[in-house]
Amino acid sequence: MTATAPRPGASPIRRPFTAAALVAALVSLVFGLMLAGAGPASAHAALTGSDPQDGAVVATAPKEVTLTFSEAIAVGDGSIRVLDPSSKRADTGAEPKDLSDGSTVRYGVELHSGLPDGTYTVAWQAVSADSHPISGAFTFSIGAPSETTVALPSDEVGGGPVGTVYGIARYAAYAGFTLLVGGAAFVLGCWPRGASVRPMQRVVVRGWIVLTAATLLMLLLRDPYTGSGKFADAFDLDGLQAVLDTKPGAALVSRLLLLGAAALFIAVLFGTYARREDAVEKKDLTFGLAVGGGVVAAGIAATWAMSEHASTGIQAGVAMPVDVLHLLAVAAWLGGLVSLLVALYRTPDIGSDAVRRFSRVAFGSVLVLAATGIYQSWRQVGSWSALTGTRYGQLLILKVALIALLLAVAWFSRRWTGLLTDVPVTSGASEASGASGASGASEDFSQVPENAADPVETAGDVDPARAAQLARQQAVLTATKKKRIRDADPERSGLRRSVLAEAAIAVVLLAVTTMLTSTEPGRTEEEAKGASTAASVPAAGPVNLSMPFDTGGRNGEGTVRIDIDPGRTGSNELHVWIDGRDGKPMDVPELKVALTLEAQEIGPLPVVPDRLAEGHWAASGVQIPMAGEWKVDVTVRTSDIDQVTIDKNVKIG
């Protein structure tokens, strides 16, 4: 709009500080912080084992390479590649075989026969069950390590510019959902008259637009996000079809369909409902909209719950509905908070009853958040060490601290709410509120004197352009009077400041929550670390045993000492020494050894060592087929009738 120039000597017209400007600036700051430290999304399924292991040296070429993961993954052609020292494919190129058994998730690829000695690289890429892409690489050697020319990509899957844009879209989707659901709930449950107020309509409609646009963008970027990392592949129809066949793709499409129903809900809320004046009819329509809107909101929240963290791991059947409740509570609290902030700044005649009703809604939302948050924290973290020692746990601590700070500020808001009184506003000012909100006028004309001539009164014979200008000035003057009334109310001024602080904290809280959804849960990270540590521990090395025996006859007591070298799967050397009671080498008529892996029902595998010297026996080429807890049985006969069998368990491999 245009305005007349200020009178000479008067202060220049100033644009007032607005809450929307601060929140927008804070959102930009949060995005900057997120992008400054942003890396590729952390993996939510972890590689917990492989055969051969990372860094292993095997005597002969294996027939296949297998990978074990902490949770279900989606794989395709090329998801697991084995490259020889010259970067050529050593696997057959077929789609990985699903070798999963029960809770064990394992995939394997077959290798070509007759592979030469050297160092081989295994590169893998897949999509975790909670929709996040994962990748990695390790090496093993046949015969002996060698140089390799394999050059792996420096960027992890899910990173780069595509990953950054996808991450922004994720944040925008959560923000849009919060505004859409929270704004609609605020109007229906706290301030029904707000359905006819333009600023409140904008909050809900913009939430719908942001969520819809973000969902479409995520659907298009899903294929390059989990694959090539190139924006051009966003319009690959084959890739899009592949995305639609996945759980995350189906969730995004379902969200778009539900957003179509949400558009109808918005049309009724701000159309028929806003114009309805009969109290009984409006009450019935409120109930219908609340039920229908609740179903749609729960459905949209379920598109996250069924495709991300809640859908995997322990107690998924309980976690998904709990996650839906958590998301709805977040939206009702934070989205309602933004709606209240907009109402206090753009429509200051909002009644105190509406503010008090929202205070009760916020309190109920906090209770739901506390209950569902405790359960989610236990499920995703699982231990104190994971709470303090993993990125997920640290972000969770930050989230709890922000919620505590938000509640502290909310306490001040609740105090101001208790002091609120309804300020009478003239009908002209009330009408101007909607007009100024609709036109976006926000100029501060507080410097215009109150006794200035009414512009409309002097518009009798002026041209239409001048008349329109005078009408706009009248609207601004009316809004200025209303602003003076608003600023003269200390309770409302205090409430606006505290709610503004709440909204600022809520923006940061929403950013941290979004980061949590793209961070590997603490429980999974600790399990993966434990498995990785166990896998990285070198072979136990040579086995040394010492077992006393007593056959019961004369000179029947002594000690058997056994060495198994190198003490791992494959071929081993076995040496046995027998010492008498006096510690000197002792010969016996018969000595037998047997190995049994009871856990796998393997054995007993007999070993008959040859006598090398007095009290010393040995056997070469002793084959141990599998790592595990083996039982070593030793039979010693000291005479024709005196014999004993002793045993001891040892870890081999």
XYZ file of C-alpha atoms in Angstrom:
653
model
C 0.000 0.000 0.000
C 1.020 3.660 -0.291
C 0.983 6.342 2.376
C 1.285 10.099 2.490
C 4.666 11.535 3.337
C 5.201 12.647 6.937
C 4.817 16.265 7.819
C 7.999 18.352 7.931
C 9.690 17.970 11.266
C 7.832 14.743 12.046
C 9.656 11.514 12.631
C 9.893 9.295 9.575
C 7.461 6.440 9.201
C 8.938 3.239 10.659
C 8.101 -0.382 10.059
C 7.536 -2.015 13.465
C 9.386 -5.082 14.638
C 7.252 -8.134 13.834
C 7.181 -11.616 15.341
C 7.096 -13.148 11.882
C 10.363 -11.437 10.991
C 12.085 -12.782 14.100
C 10.846 -16.338 13.581
C 11.882 -16.209 9.921
C 15.347 -14.990 10.905
C 15.633 -17.715 13.515
C 14.589 -20.375 11.015
C 17.306 -19.138 8.668
C 19.852 -19.272 11.486
C 18.861 -22.815 12.411
C 19.093 -23.910 8.787
C 22.536 -22.343 8.596
C 23.693 -24.189 11.696
C 22.260 -27.441 10.408
C 23.904 -27.058 7.023
C 27.221 -25.894 8.452
C 27.616 -29.125 10.353
C 25.576 -31.304 8.045
C 26.956 -34.517 6.744
C 25.265 -37.467 5.171
C 22.497 -38.977 7.224
C 23.784 -41.498 9.700
C 23.066 -45.101 8.912
C 20.233 -46.727 10.864
C 21.105 -50.271 9.887
C 24.695 -51.192 10.645
C 27.066 -53.789 9.258
C 27.655 -56.138 12.191
C 29.742 -58.842 10.521
C 31.101 -60.307 7.324
C 32.658 -63.458 5.964
C 35.538 -63.000 5.240
C 36.033 -60.415 7.971
C 37.477 -56.983 7.385
C 41.242 -57.324 7.030
C 41.187 -61.124 7.066
C 43.754 -63.150 5.111
C 42.355 -66.455 3.828
C 44.395 -69.306 2.376
C 42.025 -70.074 -0.502
C 39.493 -67.990 -2.395
C 35.999 -68.147 -0.836
C 33.037 -69.133 -2.966
C 31.005 -66.170 -1.753
C 31.134 -63.047 0.415
C 28.381 -62.525 3.012
C 27.425 -59.404 4.983
C 25.387 -59.340 8.197
C 23.336 -56.283 9.241
C 21.669 -55.139 12.444
C 18.252 -54.767 10.822
C 16.391 -55.363 7.573
C 17.660 -53.605 4.440
C 16.567 -53.243 0.821
C 19.120 -54.338 -1.785
C 19.255 -54.486 -5.574
C 21.642 -55.224 -8.406
C 25.072 -53.900 -7.539
C 24.280 -53.395 -3.860
C 27.269 -55.600 -2.961
C 30.326 -55.460 -5.238
C 33.613 -57.325 -4.833
C 36.546 -55.792 -6.705
C 39.910 -57.440 -7.328
C 43.254 -55.573 -6.973
C 42.892 -54.179 -10.519
C 39.345 -52.825 -9.823
C 37.593 -55.517 -11.879
C 34.459 -57.218 -10.607
C 35.284 -60.434 -8.784
C 31.641 -61.296 -8.076
C 29.274 -62.725 -10.667
C 27.167 -59.534 -10.809
C 23.961 -61.284 -9.782
C 21.540 -59.729 -7.298
C 22.629 -60.472 -3.700
C 21.151 -63.622 -2.214
C 18.999 -63.273 0.873
C 20.595 -65.602 3.439
C 18.652 -64.231 6.415
C 17.624 -66.661 9.115
C 15.228 -65.581 11.837
C 16.427 -62.305 13.336
C 19.762 -62.518 11.499
C 19.846 -60.311 8.394
C 22.484 -61.604 5.982
C 23.093 -61.167 2.237
C 25.739 -62.719 0.019
C 27.202 -62.613 -3.490
C 28.942 -65.415 -5.351
C 32.518 -64.994 -6.539
C 34.175 -66.181 -9.739
C 36.242 -69.332 -9.407
C 40.021 -69.322 -9.649
C 40.562 -65.857 -8.194
C 44.260 -64.943 -7.889
C 45.945 -63.965 -4.643
C 45.797 -60.351 -3.521
C 43.681 -57.789 -1.682
C 39.969 -57.593 -2.570
C 37.590 -54.719 -1.789
C 33.952 -55.256 -0.822
C 31.777 -52.161 -1.395
C 28.116 -52.209 -0.375
C 25.164 -49.833 -0.567
C 21.589 -50.403 0.568
C 18.552 -48.708 2.120
C 17.826 -49.250 5.787
C 14.376 -50.413 6.842
C 13.727 -46.964 8.353
C 14.230 -45.345 4.911
C 17.807 -44.048 5.276
C 20.544 -44.984 2.778
C 23.647 -46.760 4.097
C 26.965 -47.703 2.526
C 30.478 -48.841 3.367
C 33.514 -50.830 2.248
C 36.163 -53.185 3.646
C 38.969 -55.398 2.346
C 40.167 -58.970 2.710
C 43.095 -60.793 1.117
C 43.584 -64.150 -0.528
C 46.962 -65.704 0.144
C 48.669 -62.466 1.153
C 47.867 -58.723 1.079
C 48.763 -56.781 -2.055
C 48.457 -53.301 -3.499
C 45.067 -52.382 -4.962
C 43.965 -49.750 -7.459
C 40.355 -49.630 -6.234
C 39.167 -46.029 -5.761
C 35.933 -45.780 -3.781
C 33.667 -42.696 -3.830
C 34.648 -40.136 -1.216
C 31.022 -39.103 -0.557
C 28.781 -41.461 1.357
C 25.380 -42.290 -0.044
C 22.771 -39.786 1.108
C 25.259 -36.890 1.177
C 26.193 -34.131 -1.238
C 23.850 -31.427 -2.567
C 20.983 -33.889 -3.026
C 21.292 -34.997 0.579
C 21.308 -31.378 1.739
C 18.160 -30.489 -0.200
C 16.477 -33.691 0.944
C 17.320 -32.810 4.553
C 15.821 -29.330 4.149
C 12.676 -30.895 2.692
C 12.442 -33.208 5.718
C 12.594 -30.226 8.081
C 10.057 -28.303 5.995
C 7.706 -31.295 6.032
C 7.742 -31.458 9.833
C 7.287 -27.686 10.071
C 4.387 -27.750 7.604
C 2.706 -30.602 9.474
C 3.069 -28.708 12.749
C 1.494 -25.535 11.344
C -1.283 -27.389 9.507
C -2.407 -29.617 12.380
C -1.598 -27.234 15.228
C -3.202 -24.237 13.521
C -6.395 -26.134 12.683
C -6.591 -27.566 16.211
C -6.123 -24.068 17.675
C -9.012 -22.697 15.639
C -11.378 -25.595 16.322
C -10.543 -26.187 19.960
C -9.530 -22.780 21.284
C -10.750 -19.927 19.090
C -13.597 -20.829 16.690
C -13.954 -17.163 15.682
C -10.409 -17.395 14.314
C -11.752 -19.357 11.346
C -12.872 -16.057 9.817
C -9.642 -14.190 10.611
C -7.270 -13.898 7.665
C -3.948 -14.293 9.589
C -5.151 -17.556 11.139
C -6.222 -18.832 7.736
C -2.764 -18.052 6.401
C -1.064 -20.104 9.120
C -3.012 -23.251 8.258
C -2.960 -22.809 4.485
C 0.767 -22.114 4.438
C 1.351 -25.179 6.584
C -0.533 -27.248 3.996
C 1.413 -25.705 1.113
C 4.793 -26.278 2.790
C 4.000 -29.887 3.692
C 2.676 -30.671 0.206
C 5.629 -29.074 -1.585
C 8.153 -30.781 0.718
C 6.496 -34.173 0.228
C 6.539 -33.816 -3.576
C 10.200 -32.779 -3.467
C 11.131 -35.743 -1.258
C 9.301 -38.119 -3.594
C 11.203 -36.803 -6.630
C 14.574 -36.787 -4.843
C 14.128 -40.172 -3.205
C 15.831 -42.123 -6.007
C 18.936 -39.890 -6.322
C 19.064 -39.540 -2.516
C 19.416 -43.292 -2.038
C 21.376 -43.892 -5.240
C 23.385 -41.769 -7.635
C 23.233 -38.453 -5.778
C 22.490 -36.579 -9.044
C 19.608 -34.109 -9.370
C 19.023 -35.185 -12.983
C 17.873 -38.612 -11.806
C 14.916 -37.004 -10.025
C 12.994 -37.216 -13.304
C 14.004 -40.780 -14.170
C 10.667 -42.578 -14.528
C 12.187 -45.999 -13.912
C 13.775 -44.716 -10.727
C 10.500 -43.130 -9.637
C 8.688 -46.410 -10.249
C 11.276 -48.208 -8.138
C 10.716 -45.686 -5.344
C 6.950 -46.248 -5.448
C 7.560 -49.951 -4.828
C 9.378 -49.220 -1.561
C 7.929 -48.534 1.891
C 9.159 -44.897 2.025
C 7.801 -44.232 -1.473
C 4.402 -45.653 -0.571
C 4.376 -43.525 2.587
C 5.062 -40.333 0.608
C 2.322 -41.113 -1.916
C -0.109 -41.874 0.926
C 0.772 -38.545 2.506
C -0.052 -36.724 -0.735
C -3.438 -38.454 -0.921
C -4.182 -37.517 2.686
C -3.174 -33.938 1.958
C -5.907 -33.908 -0.681
C -8.408 -34.742 2.069
C -6.768 -32.073 4.244
C -7.405 -29.491 1.508
C -11.122 -30.326 1.640
C -11.027 -29.992 5.431
C -9.415 -26.537 5.151
C -12.023 -25.423 2.614
C -14.857 -26.385 4.972
C -13.126 -24.924 8.052
C -12.528 -21.508 6.516
C -15.645 -21.516 4.356
C -18.837 -23.114 5.657
C -17.676 -23.303 9.269
C -16.433 -19.708 9.392
C -19.748 -18.392 7.995
C -22.011 -20.569 10.152
C -23.733 -18.460 12.850
C -26.326 -20.822 14.316
C -24.832 -22.105 17.594
C -26.307 -25.623 17.384
C -25.323 -26.138 13.761
C -21.838 -24.795 14.430
C -21.409 -27.168 17.376
C -22.356 -30.147 15.205
C -20.034 -28.995 12.459
C -17.232 -28.538 15.001
C -17.633 -32.135 16.128
C -17.619 -33.416 12.548
C -14.563 -31.401 11.611
C -12.754 -32.493 14.776
C -13.362 -36.178 14.040
C -12.573 -35.916 10.329
C -9.569 -33.688 10.860
C -8.269 -35.951 13.621
C -8.427 -38.964 11.330
C -6.608 -37.122 8.537
C -3.972 -35.749 10.936
C -3.362 -39.194 12.442
C -3.076 -40.645 8.946
C -0.464 -38.078 7.931
C 1.495 -38.702 11.149
C 1.342 -42.440 10.441
C 3.190 -41.920 7.139
C 6.248 -41.041 9.241
C 5.672 -43.695 11.877
C 5.312 -46.527 9.335
C 8.440 -45.675 7.352
C 11.029 -44.392 9.814
C 12.431 -45.191 13.264
C 9.239 -46.508 14.815
C 8.754 -49.145 12.106
C 11.992 -50.992 12.910
C 13.677 -52.403 15.970
C 12.032 -53.799 19.073
C 8.276 -53.535 19.739
C 7.496 -51.949 16.378
C 3.782 -52.760 16.804
C 3.664 -50.594 19.935
C 6.156 -47.970 18.772
C 4.213 -46.899 15.664
C 0.966 -45.797 17.393
C 3.060 -44.212 20.156
C 4.970 -42.267 17.498
C 1.698 -41.073 15.953
C 0.558 -39.765 19.354
C 3.937 -38.093 19.839
C 3.749 -36.286 16.490
C 0.164 -35.145 17.097
C 1.080 -33.811 20.545
C 4.052 -31.923 19.087
C 1.834 -30.390 16.408
C -0.922 -29.417 18.859
C 1.571 -27.742 21.189
C 4.072 -26.086 18.856
C 1.661 -25.407 16.003
C -0.866 -23.980 18.432
C 1.898 -21.861 19.948
C 2.680 -20.308 16.565
C -1.036 -19.712 15.973
C -1.356 -18.003 19.351
C 1.674 -15.845 18.570
C 0.161 -14.766 15.245
C -3.179 -14.068 16.916
C -1.601 -11.936 19.648
C 0.362 -9.837 17.158
C -1.983 -9.644 14.171
C -5.407 -9.913 15.849
C -4.916 -8.501 19.345
C -8.634 -8.659 20.169
C -8.404 -12.428 20.708
C -10.342 -13.250 23.856
C -8.736 -14.361 27.102
C -10.895 -17.507 27.095
C -9.177 -18.673 23.884
C -5.755 -18.174 25.443
C -6.756 -20.112 28.556
C -8.184 -22.951 26.449
C -4.902 -23.225 24.574
C -3.043 -23.263 27.898
C -5.030 -26.380 28.851
C -4.408 -27.964 25.433
C -0.679 -27.272 25.748
C -0.601 -28.849 29.219
C -2.295 -32.002 27.923
C 0.093 -32.131 24.971
C 3.074 -31.928 27.324
C 1.748 -34.879 29.329
C 1.386 -36.949 26.153
C 4.852 -35.880 25.004
C 6.371 -36.890 28.336
C 4.800 -40.363 28.293
C 5.538 -41.125 24.647
C 8.982 -39.521 24.815
C 10.065 -41.679 27.758
C 9.043 -44.823 25.899
C 10.741 -43.730 22.677
C 13.913 -42.815 24.550
C 14.090 -46.234 26.203
C 13.444 -47.962 22.892
C 15.948 -45.983 20.839
C 18.684 -45.540 23.453
C 18.454 -48.524 25.768
C 21.356 -47.703 28.121
C 23.021 -44.836 29.965
C 26.211 -45.322 27.997
C 24.285 -44.894 24.730
C 22.618 -41.774 26.151
C 25.916 -40.025 26.782
C 28.225 -41.756 24.325
C 26.288 -41.601 21.039
C 25.242 -38.690 18.838
C 21.584 -39.754 19.120
C 21.779 -39.728 22.914
C 23.467 -36.333 22.980
C 20.819 -34.854 20.670
C 18.148 -36.392 22.901
C 19.688 -34.691 25.952
C 19.656 -31.397 24.029
C 16.012 -31.949 23.097
C 15.051 -32.598 26.725
C 16.931 -29.458 27.802
C 15.070 -27.394 25.187
C 11.732 -28.810 26.326
C 12.607 -27.939 29.927
C 13.490 -24.392 28.845
C 10.284 -24.188 26.830
C 8.253 -25.275 29.857
C 9.987 -22.682 32.017
C 9.046 -19.918 29.582
C 5.545 -21.408 29.282
C 5.191 -21.005 33.036
C 5.614 -17.258 32.626
C 3.073 -17.322 29.779
C 0.640 -19.133 32.048
C 1.076 -16.426 34.685
C 0.345 -13.694 32.136
C -2.653 -15.716 30.937
C -4.082 -15.713 34.439
C -3.939 -11.897 34.492
C -5.590 -11.397 31.098
C -8.730 -9.354 30.705
C -10.626 -8.744 27.500
C -9.926 -5.266 26.101
C -12.924 -3.654 24.409
C -12.204 -2.815 20.793
C -14.416 -0.645 18.609
C -16.212 -2.331 15.768
C -14.392 -0.177 13.279
C -11.059 -1.219 14.674
C -12.105 -4.838 14.654
C -13.054 -4.631 11.023
C -9.829 -2.854 10.225
C -7.943 -5.674 11.892
C -9.115 -8.089 9.263
C -8.525 -5.570 6.487
C -5.016 -4.717 7.557
C -4.236 -8.379 8.058
C -5.501 -9.166 4.604
C -3.587 -6.382 2.925
C -0.412 -7.000 4.862
C -0.220 -3.354 6.053
C 2.087 -3.021 9.000
C 3.367 0.559 8.847
C 3.578 2.384 12.145
C 1.615 5.649 11.873
C 1.887 6.372 15.567
C 3.441 9.732 14.674
C 0.207 10.890 12.977
C -1.652 13.165 15.435
C -4.942 11.889 16.759
C -6.706 15.151 15.934
C -5.774 14.947 12.259
C -8.679 15.524 9.953
C -10.575 12.399 9.045
C -9.470 11.723 5.460
C -12.746 10.152 4.504
C -14.661 13.232 5.484
C -12.746 15.325 2.932
C -13.137 12.871 0.102
C -16.331 14.382 -1.291
C -15.305 15.745 -4.660
C -11.871 14.276 -5.124
C -10.913 11.915 -7.912
C -11.212 8.121 -7.389
C -7.448 7.627 -6.922
C -7.375 10.237 -4.167
C -10.484 8.727 -2.568
C -8.857 5.306 -2.488
C -5.755 6.781 -0.887
C -7.852 8.506 1.769
C -9.690 5.243 2.486
C -6.397 3.449 3.010
C -5.266 6.175 5.380
C -8.502 5.772 7.357
C -7.882 2.035 7.716
C -4.324 2.643 8.892
C -5.456 5.249 11.424
C -8.047 2.859 12.793
C -5.440 0.109 13.068
C -3.099 2.557 14.810
C -5.760 3.318 17.405
C -6.186 -0.382 17.970
C -2.401 -0.825 18.332
C -2.385 1.876 21.019
C -5.105 0.038 22.906
C -3.153 -3.210 22.548
C 0.115 -1.695 23.750
C -1.661 -0.102 26.711
C -2.505 -3.602 28.031
C 0.562 -4.769 30.022
C -0.787 -8.295 30.473
C -1.090 -8.849 26.754
C 2.294 -7.264 26.122
C 3.883 -9.602 28.646
C 2.076 -12.598 27.169
C 3.198 -11.668 23.655
C 6.831 -11.484 24.756
C 6.739 -14.824 26.559
C 4.922 -16.560 23.692
C 7.443 -15.076 21.245
C 10.252 -16.590 23.349
C 8.405 -19.936 23.369
C 8.050 -19.866 19.582
C 11.756 -19.084 19.160
C 12.715 -22.077 21.335
C 10.158 -24.217 19.499
C 11.867 -23.517 16.161
C 15.180 -24.784 17.531
C 13.423 -27.745 19.161
C 11.842 -28.703 15.846
C 15.262 -28.562 14.162
C 16.775 -30.854 16.823
C 13.845 -33.255 16.492
C 14.359 -33.411 12.720
C 18.054 -34.132 13.241
C 17.106 -36.964 15.614
C 15.041 -38.623 12.893
C 18.090 -38.706 10.609
C 20.541 -39.929 13.253
C 21.338 -43.533 14.041
C 19.551 -44.605 17.249
C 21.855 -45.033 20.230
C 20.849 -48.653 20.784
C 21.694 -49.568 17.181
C 24.970 -47.647 17.244
C 26.140 -49.394 20.414
C 25.165 -52.815 19.058
C 27.046 -52.063 15.846
C 30.094 -50.889 17.799
C 30.028 -54.057 19.878
C 29.780 -56.241 16.801
C 32.499 -54.246 15.050
C 34.782 -54.526 18.070
C 34.195 -58.248 18.263
C 34.857 -58.601 14.540
C 38.012 -56.511 14.711
C 39.550 -58.512 17.555
C 42.321 -60.611 16.049
C 42.218 -64.379 16.223
C 42.811 -65.699 19.712
C 46.243 -66.938 18.611
C 47.978 -70.135 19.720
C 46.044 -72.151 22.284
C 47.919 -73.285 25.381
C 46.330 -75.814 27.735
C 47.485 -77.465 30.920
C 45.399 -80.289 32.406
C 46.345 -82.535 35.362
C 45.371 -86.207 35.187
C 45.347 -89.290 37.394
C 44.717 -92.725 35.906
C 44.579 -94.291 39.383
C 47.455 -96.728 38.895
C 51.108 -96.661 39.813
C 52.858 -93.624 38.326
C 49.446 -92.596 36.974
C 49.608 -88.908 37.910
C 50.927 -86.150 35.741
C 50.128 -83.104 33.620
C 49.190 -82.806 29.951
C 50.252 -79.623 28.150
C 48.779 -78.882 24.699
C 49.634 -76.183 22.128
C 47.434 -75.536 19.067
C 49.033 -73.154 16.586
C 47.852 -70.771 15.074
C 44.637 -71.508 16.988
C 42.190 -70.489 14.263
C 40.045 -72.062 11.567
C 41.863 -74.050 8.920
C 45.089 -76.027 9.280
C 46.789 -76.105 12.697
C 49.800 -77.700 14.373
C 49.115 -79.632 17.581
C 51.780 -80.457 20.179
C 51.284 -82.491 23.374
C 53.693 -82.799 26.287
C 53.224 -85.063 29.304
C 55.095 -84.389 32.539
C 55.184 -86.740 35.523
C 54.717 -85.779 39.152
C 58.398 -84.892 39.308
C 58.075 -82.484 36.375
C 60.175 -84.620 34.057
C 58.987 -85.825 30.600
C 56.809 -88.902 30.908
C 56.056 -91.519 28.242
C 52.701 -93.320 28.159
C 51.588 -96.339 26.114
C 48.704 -94.466 24.457
C 47.635 -90.871 23.871
C 44.532 -89.710 21.922
C 43.045 -86.260 21.308
C 39.561 -85.293 20.027
C 37.942 -81.915 19.243
C 34.176 -81.231 19.560
C 32.140 -78.099 18.761
C 29.025 -78.942 20.747
C 27.123 -75.754 19.827
C 27.117 -76.796 16.154
C 27.100 -80.559 16.812
C 30.457 -80.941 15.060
C 32.727 -83.776 16.190
C 34.306 -85.387 17.951
C 37.098 -84.964 15.409
C 39.864 -87.491 16.323
C 43.533 -86.486 16.307
C 46.244 -89.161 16.660
C 49.561 -87.392 17.327
C 52.917 -89.018 16.588
C 55.599 -89.425 19.271
C 58.545 -87.146 18.573
C 60.550 -87.597 21.756
C 60.132 -88.715 25.334
C 56.947 -87.096 26.630
C 56.378 -85.141 23.367
C 53.773 -85.889 20.672
C 52.732 -83.808 17.631
C 50.246 -83.767 14.728
C 50.302 -81.491 11.688
C 47.466 -80.425 9.381
C 44.803 -80.570 12.110
C 41.732 -79.067 10.421
C 39.392 -76.896 12.506
C 36.411 -76.078 10.236
C 34.675 -73.369 12.265
C 35.428 -70.815 14.944
C 33.806 -71.285 18.301
C 34.037 -72.806 21.751
C 35.707 -76.177 21.183
C 36.027 -78.967 23.760
C 39.432 -80.684 23.753
C 39.290 -84.292 25.014
C 42.596 -86.002 25.922
C 42.746 -89.734 26.666
C 45.848 -90.946 28.565
C 46.601 -94.655 29.230
C 49.446 -95.384 31.628
C 49.067 -99.215 31.766
C 46.978 -101.993 30.300
C 44.139 -101.205 32.673
C 44.781 -97.625 33.885
C 43.260 -94.953 31.628
C 41.523 -91.582 32.022
C 39.920 -89.000 29.708
C 40.116 -85.334 30.632
C 38.680 -82.295 28.789
C 38.767 -78.521 28.671
C 36.938 -75.876 26.595
C 38.922 -73.363 24.549
C 38.054 -70.514 22.181
C 39.395 -71.125 18.672
C 39.187 -68.668 15.782
